[in-house]
C-alpha atoms as one frame of an Amber mdcrd trajectory, in Angstrom:
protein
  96.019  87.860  80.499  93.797  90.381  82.478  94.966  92.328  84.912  93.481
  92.040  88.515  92.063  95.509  89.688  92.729  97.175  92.876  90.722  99.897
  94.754  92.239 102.584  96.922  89.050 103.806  98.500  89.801 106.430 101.172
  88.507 109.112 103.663  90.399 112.375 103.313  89.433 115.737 105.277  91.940
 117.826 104.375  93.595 116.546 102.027  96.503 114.177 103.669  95.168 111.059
 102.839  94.264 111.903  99.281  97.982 112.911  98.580  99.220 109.739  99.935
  96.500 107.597  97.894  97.659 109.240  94.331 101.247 107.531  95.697  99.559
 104.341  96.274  97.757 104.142  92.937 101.429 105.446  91.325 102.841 102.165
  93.104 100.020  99.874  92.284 100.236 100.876  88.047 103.720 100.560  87.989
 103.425  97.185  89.922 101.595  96.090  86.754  97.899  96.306  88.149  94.814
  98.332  87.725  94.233 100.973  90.238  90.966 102.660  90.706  90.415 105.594
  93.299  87.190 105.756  95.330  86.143 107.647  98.788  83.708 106.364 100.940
  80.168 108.977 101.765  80.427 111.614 103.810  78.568 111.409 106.946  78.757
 115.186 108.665  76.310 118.039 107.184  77.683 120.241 104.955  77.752 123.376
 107.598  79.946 121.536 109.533  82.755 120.711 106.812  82.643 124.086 106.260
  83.648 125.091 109.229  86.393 122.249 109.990  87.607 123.964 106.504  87.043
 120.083 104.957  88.475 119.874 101.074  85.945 118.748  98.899  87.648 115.840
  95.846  86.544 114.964  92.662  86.524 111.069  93.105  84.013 108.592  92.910
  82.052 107.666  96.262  82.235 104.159  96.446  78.716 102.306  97.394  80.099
  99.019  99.711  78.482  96.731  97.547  80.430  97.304  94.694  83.486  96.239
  96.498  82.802  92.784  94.708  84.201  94.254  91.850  87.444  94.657  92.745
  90.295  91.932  93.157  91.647  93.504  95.890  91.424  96.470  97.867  93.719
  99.326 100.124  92.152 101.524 102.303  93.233 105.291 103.245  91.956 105.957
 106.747  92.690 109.186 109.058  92.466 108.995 112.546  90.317 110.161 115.266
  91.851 109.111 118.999  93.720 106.092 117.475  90.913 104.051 115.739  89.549
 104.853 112.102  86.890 107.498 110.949  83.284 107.665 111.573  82.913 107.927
 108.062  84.859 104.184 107.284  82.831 102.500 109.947  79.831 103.587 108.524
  81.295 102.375 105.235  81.724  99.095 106.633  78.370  98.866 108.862  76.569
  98.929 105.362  78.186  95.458 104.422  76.040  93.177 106.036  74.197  91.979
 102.860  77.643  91.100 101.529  78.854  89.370 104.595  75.560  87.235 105.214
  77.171  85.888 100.995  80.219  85.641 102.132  80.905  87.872  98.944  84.580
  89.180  99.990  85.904  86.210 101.080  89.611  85.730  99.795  90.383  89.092
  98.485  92.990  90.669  99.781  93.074  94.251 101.264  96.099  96.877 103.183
  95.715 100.261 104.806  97.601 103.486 105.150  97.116 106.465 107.423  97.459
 109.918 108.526  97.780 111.414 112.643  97.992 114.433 113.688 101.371 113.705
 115.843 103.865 111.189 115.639 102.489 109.039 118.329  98.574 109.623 117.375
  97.752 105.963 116.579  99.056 104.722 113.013  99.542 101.651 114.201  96.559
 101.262 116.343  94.400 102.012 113.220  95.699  99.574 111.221  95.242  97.387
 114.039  91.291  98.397 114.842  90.384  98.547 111.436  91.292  94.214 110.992
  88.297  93.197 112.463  86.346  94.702 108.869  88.582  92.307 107.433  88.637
  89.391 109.547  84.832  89.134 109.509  84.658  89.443 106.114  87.208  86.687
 105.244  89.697  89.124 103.723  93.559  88.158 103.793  95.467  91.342 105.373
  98.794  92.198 103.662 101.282  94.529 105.621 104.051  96.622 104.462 106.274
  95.107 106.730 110.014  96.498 106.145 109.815  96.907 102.517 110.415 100.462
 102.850 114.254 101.168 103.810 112.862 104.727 104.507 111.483 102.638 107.364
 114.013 102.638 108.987 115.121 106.749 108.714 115.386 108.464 112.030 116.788
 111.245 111.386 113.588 113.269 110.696 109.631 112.843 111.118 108.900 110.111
 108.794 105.096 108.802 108.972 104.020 104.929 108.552 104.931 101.418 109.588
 105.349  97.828 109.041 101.112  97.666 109.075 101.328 100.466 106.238 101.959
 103.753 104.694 101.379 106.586 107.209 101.512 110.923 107.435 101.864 113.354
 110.104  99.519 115.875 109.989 100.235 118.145 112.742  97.241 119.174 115.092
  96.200 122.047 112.793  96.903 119.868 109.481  99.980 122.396 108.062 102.498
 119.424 107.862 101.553 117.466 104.650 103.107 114.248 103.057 106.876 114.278
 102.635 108.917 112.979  99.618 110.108 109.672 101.941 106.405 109.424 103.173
 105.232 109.484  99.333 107.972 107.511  98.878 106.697 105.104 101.341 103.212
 105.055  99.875 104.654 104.147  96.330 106.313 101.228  97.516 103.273 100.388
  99.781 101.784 100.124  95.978 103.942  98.533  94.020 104.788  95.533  96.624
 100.648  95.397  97.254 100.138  94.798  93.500 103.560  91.694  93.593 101.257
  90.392  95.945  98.042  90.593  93.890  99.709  89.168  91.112 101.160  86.303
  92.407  97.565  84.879  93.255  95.581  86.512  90.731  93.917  83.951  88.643
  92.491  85.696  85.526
């Protein structure tokens, strides 16, 4: 029986998002899926990366209309003020043709994310970046509580019910702990139950 494929297709500045994603696709093999890891186009001129310091990755750029390919998707998004990148919108504005075909309709899709502070909108990206899916007739599938690390208060721990999450800190020095990798893997592995209980080969 074939296996059904997932992409992880992410937006990563410095580097946050990326880390997590590697955690996702750990989950998502494990879970007994294929995982495939893709970033969406850059949209800012090279003389500005440079001087935000961006990191430049070795991963494929994902063109939207290949997103028919894939059984099922999760999406890495950093914030900006609470709401998803520039650069994933733009991803997204260049679906039309496949929306007009109603080509996604079905497949299944979560998120994960990275703020600068604890309270810098994790949630309320998840929650702004729905609509993508909603027009596009794509099922949504949370975390939820799967993650006991969830529920650990006794340090900074990054992500939610809606999905994996980081905190960055303002200048980006914090990166992704063990429990918020650990929280990414899991993110994976219960994604790719999911994928496999409706996966028709």
């Amino acid at each position: 029986m074939s296996k059904p494929t997932v992409y992880v297709v992410i937006y990563s500045t410095w580097g946050h998002i990326k880390t997590l994603a590697d955690s996702v696709v750990k989950g998502l093999r494990e879970g007994g899926v294929n995982a495939e890891l893709y970033q969406v186009a850059e949209t800012l001129p090279q003389e500005v990366l440079d001087k935000m310091h961006a990191v430049k990755f070795d991963i494929p750029v994902l063109s939207p209309k290949d997103l028919v390919k894939a059984d099922a998707f999760i999406f890495g998004i950093p914030t900006r003020y609470g709401v998803p990148a520039a650069q994933v919108k733009a991803f997204w504005d260049a679906t039309g043709g496949l929306w007009a075909e109603g080509a996604l309709v079905g497949k299944y899709a979560g998120v994960f994310t990275s703020t600068a502070s604890q309270h810098g909108g994790q949630e309320t990206t998840a929650m702004t970046f729905l609509p993508h899916l909603v027009h596009h007739g794509i099922i949504f599938v949370p975390l939820g509580y799967q993650s006991k690390v969830l529920f650990d208060n006794s340090e900074v721990v990054g992500g939610s019910p809606w999905g994996a999450g980081t905190v960055a800190n303002g200048d980006g020095s914090r990166q992704p702990t063990g429990k918020e990798l650990e929280i990414a893997e899991t993110q994976g592995k219960t994604f790719a139950g999911t994928i496999l209980k409706v996966h028709k080969p």
